[in-house]
Coordinates of C-alpha atoms in Angstrom, one line a residue:
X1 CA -100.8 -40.1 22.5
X2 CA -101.1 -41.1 26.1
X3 CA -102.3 -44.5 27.2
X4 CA -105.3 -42.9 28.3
X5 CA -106.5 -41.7 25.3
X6 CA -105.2 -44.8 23.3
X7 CA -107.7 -46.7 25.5
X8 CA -110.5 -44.3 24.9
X9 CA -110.2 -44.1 20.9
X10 CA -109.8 -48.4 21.2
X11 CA -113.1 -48.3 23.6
X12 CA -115.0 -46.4 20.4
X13 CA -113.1 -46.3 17.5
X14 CA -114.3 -49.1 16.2
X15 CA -118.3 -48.4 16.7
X16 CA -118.5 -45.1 16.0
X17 CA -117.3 -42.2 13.7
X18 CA -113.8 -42.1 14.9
X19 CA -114.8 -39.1 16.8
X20 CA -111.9 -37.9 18.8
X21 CA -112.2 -34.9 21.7
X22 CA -108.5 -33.4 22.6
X23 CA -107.6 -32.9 25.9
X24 CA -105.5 -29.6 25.4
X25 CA -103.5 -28.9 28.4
X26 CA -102.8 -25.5 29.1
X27 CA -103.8 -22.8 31.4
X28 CA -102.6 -20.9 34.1
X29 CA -101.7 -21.5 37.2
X30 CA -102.7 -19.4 40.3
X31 CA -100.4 -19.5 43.0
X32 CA -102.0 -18.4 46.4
X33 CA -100.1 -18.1 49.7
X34 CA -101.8 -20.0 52.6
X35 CA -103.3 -17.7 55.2
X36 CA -101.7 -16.0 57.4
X37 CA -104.0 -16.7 60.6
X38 CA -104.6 -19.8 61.7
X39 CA -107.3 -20.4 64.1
X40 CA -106.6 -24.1 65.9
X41 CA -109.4 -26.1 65.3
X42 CA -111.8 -27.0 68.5
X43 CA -112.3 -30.2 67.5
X44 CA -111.0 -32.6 64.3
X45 CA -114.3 -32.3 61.3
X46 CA -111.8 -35.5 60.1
X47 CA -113.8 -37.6 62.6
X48 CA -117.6 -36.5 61.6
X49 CA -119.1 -38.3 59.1
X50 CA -120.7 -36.7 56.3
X51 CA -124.5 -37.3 56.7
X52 CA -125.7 -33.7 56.8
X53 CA -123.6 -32.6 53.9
X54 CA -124.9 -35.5 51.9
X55 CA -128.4 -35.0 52.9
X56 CA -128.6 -31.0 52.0
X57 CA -127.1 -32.2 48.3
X58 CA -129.6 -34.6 48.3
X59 CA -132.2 -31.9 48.6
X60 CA -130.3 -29.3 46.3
X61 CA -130.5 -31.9 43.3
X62 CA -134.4 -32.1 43.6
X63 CA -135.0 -28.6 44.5
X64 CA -133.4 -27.7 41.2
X65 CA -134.6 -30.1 39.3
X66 CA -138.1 -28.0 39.7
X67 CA -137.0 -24.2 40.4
X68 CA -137.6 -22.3 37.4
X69 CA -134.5 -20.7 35.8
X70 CA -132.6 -23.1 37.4
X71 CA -131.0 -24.6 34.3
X72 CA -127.3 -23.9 33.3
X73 CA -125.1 -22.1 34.9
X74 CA -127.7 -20.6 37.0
X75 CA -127.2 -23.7 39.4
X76 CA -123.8 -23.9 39.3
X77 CA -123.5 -20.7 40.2
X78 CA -125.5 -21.3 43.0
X79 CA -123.4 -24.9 43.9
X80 CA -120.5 -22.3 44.1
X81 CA -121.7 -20.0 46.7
X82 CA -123.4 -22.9 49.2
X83 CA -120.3 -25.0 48.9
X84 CA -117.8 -21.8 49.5
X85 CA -120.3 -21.2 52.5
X86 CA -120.2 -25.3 54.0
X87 CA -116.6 -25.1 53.9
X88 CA -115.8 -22.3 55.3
X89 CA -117.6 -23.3 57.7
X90 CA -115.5 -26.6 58.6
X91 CA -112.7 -25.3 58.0
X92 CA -111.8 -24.2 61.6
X93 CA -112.4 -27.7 62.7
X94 CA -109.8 -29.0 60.5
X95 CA -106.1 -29.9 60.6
X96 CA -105.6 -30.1 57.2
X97 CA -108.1 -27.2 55.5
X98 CA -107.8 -23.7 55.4
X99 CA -109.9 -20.5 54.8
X100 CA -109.5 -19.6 51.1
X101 CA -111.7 -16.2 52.1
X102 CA -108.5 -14.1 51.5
X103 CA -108.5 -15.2 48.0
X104 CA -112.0 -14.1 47.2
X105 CA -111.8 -10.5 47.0
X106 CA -114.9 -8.5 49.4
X107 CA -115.7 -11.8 51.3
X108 CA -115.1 -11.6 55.0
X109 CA -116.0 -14.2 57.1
X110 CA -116.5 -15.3 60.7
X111 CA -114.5 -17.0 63.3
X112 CA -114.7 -19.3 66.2
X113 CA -114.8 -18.3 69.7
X114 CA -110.9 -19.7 70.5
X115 CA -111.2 -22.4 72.8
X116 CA -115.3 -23.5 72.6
X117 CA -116.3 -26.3 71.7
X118 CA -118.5 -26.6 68.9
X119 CA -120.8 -29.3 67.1
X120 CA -120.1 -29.1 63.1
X121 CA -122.8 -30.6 61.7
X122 CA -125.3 -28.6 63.9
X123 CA -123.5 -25.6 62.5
X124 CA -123.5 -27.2 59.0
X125 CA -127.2 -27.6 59.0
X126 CA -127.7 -24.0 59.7
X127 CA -125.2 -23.1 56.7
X128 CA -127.6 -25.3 54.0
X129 CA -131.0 -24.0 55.7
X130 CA -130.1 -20.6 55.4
X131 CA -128.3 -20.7 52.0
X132 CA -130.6 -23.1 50.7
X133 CA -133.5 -20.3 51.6
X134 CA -131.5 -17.3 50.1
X135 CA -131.0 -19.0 46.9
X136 CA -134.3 -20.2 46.3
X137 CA -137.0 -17.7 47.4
X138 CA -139.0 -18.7 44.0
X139 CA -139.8 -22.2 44.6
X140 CA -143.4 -23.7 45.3
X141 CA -144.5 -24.4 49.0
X142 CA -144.4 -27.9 48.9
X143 CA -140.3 -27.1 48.1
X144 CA -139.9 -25.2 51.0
X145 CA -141.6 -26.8 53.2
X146 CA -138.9 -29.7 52.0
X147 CA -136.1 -27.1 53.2
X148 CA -138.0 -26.8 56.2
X149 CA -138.2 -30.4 57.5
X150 CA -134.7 -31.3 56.4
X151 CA -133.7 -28.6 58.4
X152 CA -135.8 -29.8 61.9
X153 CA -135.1 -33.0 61.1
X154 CA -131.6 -32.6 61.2
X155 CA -131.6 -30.6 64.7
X156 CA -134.3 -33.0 66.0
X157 CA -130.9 -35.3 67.1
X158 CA -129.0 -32.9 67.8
X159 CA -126.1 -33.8 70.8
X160 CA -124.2 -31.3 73.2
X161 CA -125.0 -29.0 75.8
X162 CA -127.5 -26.2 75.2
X163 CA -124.7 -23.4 75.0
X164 CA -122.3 -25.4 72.3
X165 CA -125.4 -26.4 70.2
X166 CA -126.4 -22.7 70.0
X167 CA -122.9 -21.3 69.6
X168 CA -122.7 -23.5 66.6
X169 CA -125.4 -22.5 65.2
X170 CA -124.5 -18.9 65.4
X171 CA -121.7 -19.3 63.7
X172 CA -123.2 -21.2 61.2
X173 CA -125.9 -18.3 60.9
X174 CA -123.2 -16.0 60.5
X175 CA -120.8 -17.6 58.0
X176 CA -123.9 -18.1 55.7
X177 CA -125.2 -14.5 56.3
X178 CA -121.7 -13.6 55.4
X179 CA -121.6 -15.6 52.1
X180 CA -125.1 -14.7 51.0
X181 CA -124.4 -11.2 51.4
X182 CA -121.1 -11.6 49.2
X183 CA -123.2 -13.2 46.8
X184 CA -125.7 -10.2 46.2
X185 CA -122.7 -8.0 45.3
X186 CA -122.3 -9.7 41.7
X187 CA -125.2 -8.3 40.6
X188 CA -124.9 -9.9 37.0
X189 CA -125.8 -13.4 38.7
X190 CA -127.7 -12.4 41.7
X191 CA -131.0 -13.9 40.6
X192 CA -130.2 -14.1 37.5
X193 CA -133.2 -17.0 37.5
X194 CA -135.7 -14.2 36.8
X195 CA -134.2 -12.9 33.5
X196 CA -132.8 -15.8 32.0
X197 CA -133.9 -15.3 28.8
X198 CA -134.3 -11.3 28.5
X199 CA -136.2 -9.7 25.8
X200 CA -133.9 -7.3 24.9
X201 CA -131.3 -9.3 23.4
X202 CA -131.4 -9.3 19.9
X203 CA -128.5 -12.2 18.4
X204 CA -126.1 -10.7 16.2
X205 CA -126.7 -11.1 11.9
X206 CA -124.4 -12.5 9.7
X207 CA -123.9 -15.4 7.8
X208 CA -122.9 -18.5 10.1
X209 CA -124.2 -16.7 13.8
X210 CA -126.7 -18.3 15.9
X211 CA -130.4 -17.9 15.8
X212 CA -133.0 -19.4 17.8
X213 CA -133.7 -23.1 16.5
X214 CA -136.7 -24.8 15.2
X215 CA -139.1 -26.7 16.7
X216 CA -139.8 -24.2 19.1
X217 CA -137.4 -21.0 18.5
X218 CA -136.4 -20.1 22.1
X219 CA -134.9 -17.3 22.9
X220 CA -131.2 -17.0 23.7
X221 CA -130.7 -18.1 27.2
X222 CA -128.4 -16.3 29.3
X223 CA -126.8 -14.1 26.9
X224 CA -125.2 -11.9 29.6
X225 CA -123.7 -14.1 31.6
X226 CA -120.0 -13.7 30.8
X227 CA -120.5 -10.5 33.2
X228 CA -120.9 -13.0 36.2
X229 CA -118.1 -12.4 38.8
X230 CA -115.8 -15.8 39.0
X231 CA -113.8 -17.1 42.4
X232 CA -110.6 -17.5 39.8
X233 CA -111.4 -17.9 36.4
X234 CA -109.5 -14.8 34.7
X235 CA -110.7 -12.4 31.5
X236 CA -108.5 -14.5 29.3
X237 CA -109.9 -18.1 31.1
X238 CA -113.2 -16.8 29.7
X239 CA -112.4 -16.9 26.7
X240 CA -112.4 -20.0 24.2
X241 CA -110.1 -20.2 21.3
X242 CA -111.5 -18.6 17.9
X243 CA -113.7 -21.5 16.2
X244 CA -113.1 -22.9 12.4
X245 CA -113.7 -20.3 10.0
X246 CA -117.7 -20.3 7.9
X247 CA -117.3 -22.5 5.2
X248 CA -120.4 -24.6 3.0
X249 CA -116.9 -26.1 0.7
X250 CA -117.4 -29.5 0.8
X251 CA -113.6 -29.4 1.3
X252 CA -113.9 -27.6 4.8
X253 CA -113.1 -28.9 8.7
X254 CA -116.1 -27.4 9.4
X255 CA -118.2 -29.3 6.7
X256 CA -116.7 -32.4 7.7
X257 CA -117.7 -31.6 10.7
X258 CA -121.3 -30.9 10.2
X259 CA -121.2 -34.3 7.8
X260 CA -119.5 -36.0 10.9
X261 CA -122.8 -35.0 13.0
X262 CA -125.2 -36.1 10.2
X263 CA -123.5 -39.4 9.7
X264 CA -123.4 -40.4 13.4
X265 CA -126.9 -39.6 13.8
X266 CA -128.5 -41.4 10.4
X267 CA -129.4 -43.6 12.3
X268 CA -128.0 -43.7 16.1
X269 CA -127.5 -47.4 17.0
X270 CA -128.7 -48.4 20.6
X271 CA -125.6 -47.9 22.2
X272 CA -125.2 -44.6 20.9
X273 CA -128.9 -43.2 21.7
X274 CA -128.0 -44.5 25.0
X275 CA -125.1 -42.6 25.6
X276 CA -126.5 -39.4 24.3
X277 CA -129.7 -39.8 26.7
X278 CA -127.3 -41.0 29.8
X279 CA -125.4 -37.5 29.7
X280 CA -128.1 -35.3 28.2
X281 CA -130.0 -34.0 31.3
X282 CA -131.3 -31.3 28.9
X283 CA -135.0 -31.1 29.9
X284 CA -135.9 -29.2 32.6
X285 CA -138.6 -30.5 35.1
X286 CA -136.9 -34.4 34.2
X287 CA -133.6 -33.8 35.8
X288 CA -131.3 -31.8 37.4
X289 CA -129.5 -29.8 35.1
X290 CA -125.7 -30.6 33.7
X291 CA -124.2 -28.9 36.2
X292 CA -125.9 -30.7 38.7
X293 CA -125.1 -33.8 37.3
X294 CA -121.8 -33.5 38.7
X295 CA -123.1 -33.0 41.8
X296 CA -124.7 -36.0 41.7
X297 CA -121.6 -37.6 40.6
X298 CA -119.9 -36.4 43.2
X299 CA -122.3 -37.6 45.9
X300 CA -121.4 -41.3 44.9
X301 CA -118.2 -40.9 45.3
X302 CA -118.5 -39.4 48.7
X303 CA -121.1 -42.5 49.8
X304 CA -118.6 -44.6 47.9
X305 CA -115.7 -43.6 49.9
X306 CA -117.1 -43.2 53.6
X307 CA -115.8 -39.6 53.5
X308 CA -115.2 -37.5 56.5
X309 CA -117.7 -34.2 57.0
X310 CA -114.5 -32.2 56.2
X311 CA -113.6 -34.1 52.4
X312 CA -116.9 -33.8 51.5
X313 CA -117.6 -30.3 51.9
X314 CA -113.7 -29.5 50.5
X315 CA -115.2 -32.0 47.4
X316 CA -118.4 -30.0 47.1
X317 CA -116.7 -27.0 47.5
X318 CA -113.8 -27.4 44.9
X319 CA -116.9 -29.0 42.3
X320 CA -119.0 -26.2 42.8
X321 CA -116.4 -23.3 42.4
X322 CA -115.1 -24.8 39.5
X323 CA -118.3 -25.5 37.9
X324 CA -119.5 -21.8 38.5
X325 CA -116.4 -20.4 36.6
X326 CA -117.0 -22.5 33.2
X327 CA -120.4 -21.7 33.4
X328 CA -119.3 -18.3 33.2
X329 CA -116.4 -18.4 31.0
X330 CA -118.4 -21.0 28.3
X331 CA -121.6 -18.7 28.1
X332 CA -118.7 -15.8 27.8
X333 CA -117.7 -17.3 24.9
X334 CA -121.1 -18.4 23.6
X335 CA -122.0 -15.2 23.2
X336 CA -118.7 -13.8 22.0
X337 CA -118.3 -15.8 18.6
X338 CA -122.3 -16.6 18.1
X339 CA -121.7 -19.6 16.4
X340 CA -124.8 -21.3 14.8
X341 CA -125.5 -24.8 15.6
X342 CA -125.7 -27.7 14.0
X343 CA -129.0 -28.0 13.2
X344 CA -129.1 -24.8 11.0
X345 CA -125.9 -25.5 9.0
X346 CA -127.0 -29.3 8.7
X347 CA -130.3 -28.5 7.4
X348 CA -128.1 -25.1 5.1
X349 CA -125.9 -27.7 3.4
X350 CA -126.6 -31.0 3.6
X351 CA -130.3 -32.2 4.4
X352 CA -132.8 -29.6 4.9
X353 CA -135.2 -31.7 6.6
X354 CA -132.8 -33.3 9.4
X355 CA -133.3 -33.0 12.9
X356 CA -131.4 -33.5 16.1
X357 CA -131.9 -36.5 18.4
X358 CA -132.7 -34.6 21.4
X359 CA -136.1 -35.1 22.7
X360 CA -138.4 -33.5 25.4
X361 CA -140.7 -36.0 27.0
X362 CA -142.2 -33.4 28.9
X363 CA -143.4 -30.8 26.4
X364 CA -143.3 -33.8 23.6
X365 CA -141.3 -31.6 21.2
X366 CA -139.4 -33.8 19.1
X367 CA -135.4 -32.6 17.5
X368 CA -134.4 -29.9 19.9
X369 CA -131.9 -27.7 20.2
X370 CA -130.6 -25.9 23.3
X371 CA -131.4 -22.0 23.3
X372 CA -127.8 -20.6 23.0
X373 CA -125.0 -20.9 20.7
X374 CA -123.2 -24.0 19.5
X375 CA -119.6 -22.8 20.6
X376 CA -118.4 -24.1 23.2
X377 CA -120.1 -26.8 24.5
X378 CA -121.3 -26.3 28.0
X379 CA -122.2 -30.3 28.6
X380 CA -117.8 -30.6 27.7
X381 CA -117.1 -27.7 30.2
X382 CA -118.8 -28.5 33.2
X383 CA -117.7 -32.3 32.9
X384 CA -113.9 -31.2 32.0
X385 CA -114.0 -28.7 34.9
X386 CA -115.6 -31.5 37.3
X387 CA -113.5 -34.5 36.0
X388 CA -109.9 -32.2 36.7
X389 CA -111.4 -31.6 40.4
X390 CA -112.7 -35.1 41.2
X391 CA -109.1 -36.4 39.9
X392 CA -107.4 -33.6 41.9
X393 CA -109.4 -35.5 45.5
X394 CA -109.8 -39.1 44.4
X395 CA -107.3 -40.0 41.8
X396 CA -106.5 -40.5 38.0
X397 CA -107.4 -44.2 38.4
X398 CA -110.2 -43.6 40.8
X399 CA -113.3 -46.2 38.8
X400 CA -116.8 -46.1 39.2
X401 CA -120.3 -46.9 38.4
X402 CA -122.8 -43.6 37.3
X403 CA -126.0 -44.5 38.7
X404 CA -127.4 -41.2 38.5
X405 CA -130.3 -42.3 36.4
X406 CA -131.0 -45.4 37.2
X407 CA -134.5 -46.8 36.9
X408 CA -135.4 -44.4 34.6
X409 CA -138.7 -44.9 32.1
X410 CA -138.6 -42.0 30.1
X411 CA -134.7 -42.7 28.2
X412 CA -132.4 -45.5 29.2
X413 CA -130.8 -45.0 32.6
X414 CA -128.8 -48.2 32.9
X415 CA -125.5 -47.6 35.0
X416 CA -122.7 -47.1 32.9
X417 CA -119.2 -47.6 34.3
X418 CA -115.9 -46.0 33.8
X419 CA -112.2 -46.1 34.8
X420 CA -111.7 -42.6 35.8
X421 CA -113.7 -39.4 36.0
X422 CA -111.7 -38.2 32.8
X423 CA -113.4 -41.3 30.9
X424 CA -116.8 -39.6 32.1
X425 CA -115.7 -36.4 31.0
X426 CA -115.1 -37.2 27.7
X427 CA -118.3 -39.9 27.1
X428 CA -120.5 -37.0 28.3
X429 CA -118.6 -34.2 25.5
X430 CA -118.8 -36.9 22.8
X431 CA -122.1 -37.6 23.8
X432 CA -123.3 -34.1 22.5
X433 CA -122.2 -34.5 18.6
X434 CA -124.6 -38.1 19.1
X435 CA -127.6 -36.2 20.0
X436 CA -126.6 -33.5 17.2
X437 CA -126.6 -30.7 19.0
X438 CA -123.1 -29.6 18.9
X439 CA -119.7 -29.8 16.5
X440 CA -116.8 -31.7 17.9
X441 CA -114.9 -28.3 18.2
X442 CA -117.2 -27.4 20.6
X443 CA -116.6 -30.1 22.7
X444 CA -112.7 -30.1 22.3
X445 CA -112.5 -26.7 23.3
X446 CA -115.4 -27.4 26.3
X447 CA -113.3 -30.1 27.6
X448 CA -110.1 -27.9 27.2
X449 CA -111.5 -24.9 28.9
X450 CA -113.0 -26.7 31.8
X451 CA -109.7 -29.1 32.7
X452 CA -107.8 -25.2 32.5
X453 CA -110.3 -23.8 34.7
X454 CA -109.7 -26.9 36.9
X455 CA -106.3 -26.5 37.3
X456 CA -107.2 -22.9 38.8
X457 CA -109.5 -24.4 41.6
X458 CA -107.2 -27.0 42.2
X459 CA -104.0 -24.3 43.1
X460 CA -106.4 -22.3 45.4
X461 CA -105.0 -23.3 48.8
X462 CA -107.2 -25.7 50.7
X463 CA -104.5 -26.9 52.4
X464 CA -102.4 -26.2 55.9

């Protein structure tokens, strides 16, 4: 066991269950040739701070928090495609990125004028305003009037002479035009917000298979979204291990595992309702989604760090790509084995008036239960995926405070800190079987999958 995990299971261990998520290492590992045509960049994106970058994320996490069918992995999807589009914008202004275009089969964009000048953050804005737009066509007025005056606001300041600001933001305009239009070729995901939950999905019968939970009996969210085209996740990435076999034996993993669940959460102690409502980000209309939360992870570290224009957008980028592909590959999977969750075999076999610790403020439903199926656990993938591409940029050591929700009323948002983005990962899978809304072979195989899927975005080649 690595010194790592001995201080994770010394950190718990002794206040909870002895509930232990495996970081399987495995995967793939794509090797991609750098680019054969290398434009020399006009001007150094090292140099340009990262204000407009962090001011359109800014934006993205409240738009989403609001735009309906924007839950999980709708919005990651989405985080993909605007930070594909931001840095490929860059990139031609940077000595140490390069185009990863040629790796994305169908997707052809733009170049520089050789020799212009250009201002990067002018062409930035138009990148965000424009992708922004194309992605959210749904949202109320008072949201897109938001868009809007980010977008003026932002050109309002705007410095260089009248034919560099408006070659910039041509090829701004172009690049996003580009993207967007690649976008609207994977017609399983492009707005895929207005059919989330289709009518015409029926969830397979048979003993142990999911079906929609009480108290309110959603339909299954998603259920095609395996289809969804990837930047590098492969068939076989898309597909989790088998599960434990069905099994009421009191002798069973899986019963043990259901016990584990009912035992942790009969009662929750402080700490452990605090940790389940610090990573839920469940509820639409309260926050962003889970996806998004790494997002909004991700722009602390970039405040945190001071970083250039150019390692923010390759951050944003590399955390968007890599949380599109688990979102695909983990609701591939969901829908593959159909495993029931928790709250159906809890209530089967051990205490047939049980109920989750997951609450909606909002609707004021009490003992919910996501609408999809238990295995794997999305929360696990998207922080596994995140936490291998943070580490990839920052470092294995790199420590931090999440302040994400912060002065919160409706759950407790205290900060909670953390020694590497690893830690995080694995407090935020752990943090599902404390809410009781999923097995701990969901999350061991969530946070397996996504640190795989990681490893993919991290052998792309950003770099010259």
């Amino acid at each position: 066991m690595s010194n790592f995990y001995g201080r994770f299971l010394n950190r718990y261990a002794k206040r909870y269950i002895g509930y232990v998520v495996g970081v399987v290492l495995g995967g793939l590992l794509w090797a991609c040739q750098p680019r054969n045509e290398v434009i020399k960049p006009s001007a150094d994106a090292s140099t340009v701070d990262a204000s407009v970058a962090l001011q359109w994320m800014d934006l993205f996490l409240k738009i989403e928090q609001y735009a309906p069918g924007y839950r999980p992995p709708v919005a990651a999807r989405t985080l993909g495609y605007i930070g594909l589009a931001a840095y490929e914008t860059i990139v031609p202004a940077s000595a140490t990125y390069q185009s990863i275009a040629t790796k994305l089969p169908g997707l052809s964009v733009p170049t520089i004028d050789a020799g212009k000048s250009y201002r990067w953050d002018i062409a930035l804005n138009e990148v965000y305003y424009l992708t922004m737009k194309g992605f959210f066509p749904h949202i109320t007025d008072v949201d897109k009037a938001k868009i809007e005056n980010l977008y003026k606001s932002l050109l309002t300041n705007a410095v260089g002479t009248p034919d560099e600001l408006d070659r910039s933001k041509q090829f701004g305009q172009a690049v996003a035009t580009a993207v967007l239009a690649y976008a609207k070729t994977d017609v399983a995901g492009d707005a895929a917000y207005l059919r989330n939950q289709p009518s015409d999905y029926v969830p397979p019968a048979g003993v142990g298979k999911w079906l929609p939970t009480a108290p309110d009996y959603s339909r299954a969210l998603l259920p095609y979204w395996g289809k969804v085209r990837t930047f590098v996740a492969s068939d076989a990435d898309k597909l989790a291990k088998p599960p434990l076999a069905y099994s009421t034996n009191v002798t069973s993993t899986l019963f043990a595992q259901g016990l584990e669940i009912y035992s942790a959460t009969t009662p929750l102690s402080k700490e452990q309702q605090w940790i389940g409502e610090f990573w839920s980000d469940d509820i639409y209309k309260l926050t962003f989604e889970p996806a998004g939360r790494w997002l909004a992870i991700a722009q602390q570290v970039v405040r945190e760090e001071r970083a250039s224009l150019e390692k923010a957008v390759y951050t944003y980028a590399k955390v968007g790509i890599g949380l599109s592909d688990i979102g695909v590959a983990c609701w591939n999977s969901k829908y593959v084995y159909n495993i029931e969750r928790p709250i159906t075999y809890i209530r089967r076999t051990i205490d047939p008036t049980w109920r989750t610790r997951l609450n909606n403020p909002i609707t004021i439903l009490e003992g919910i239960t996501p609408p999809f199926p238990a295995y794997p656990s999305g929360h696990s993938c998207f922080g596994a995926v995140a936490a291998e591409v943070l580490t990839d940029i920052y470092g294995a050591t790199y420590a931090m405070t999440d302040h994400c929700h912060e002065g919160r009323t409706e759950f407790n948002g205290t900060p909670r800190s953390y020694n590497s983005f690893y830690e995080m990962a694995q407090e935020n899978a752990y943090s599902r079987v404390l809410l009781g809304v999923h097995y701990r072979m969901d999350c061991e195989e969530g946070l397996r999958m996504g640190y795989s899927i990681g490893r993919k975005v991290n052998q792309l080649a950003w770099k010259k």
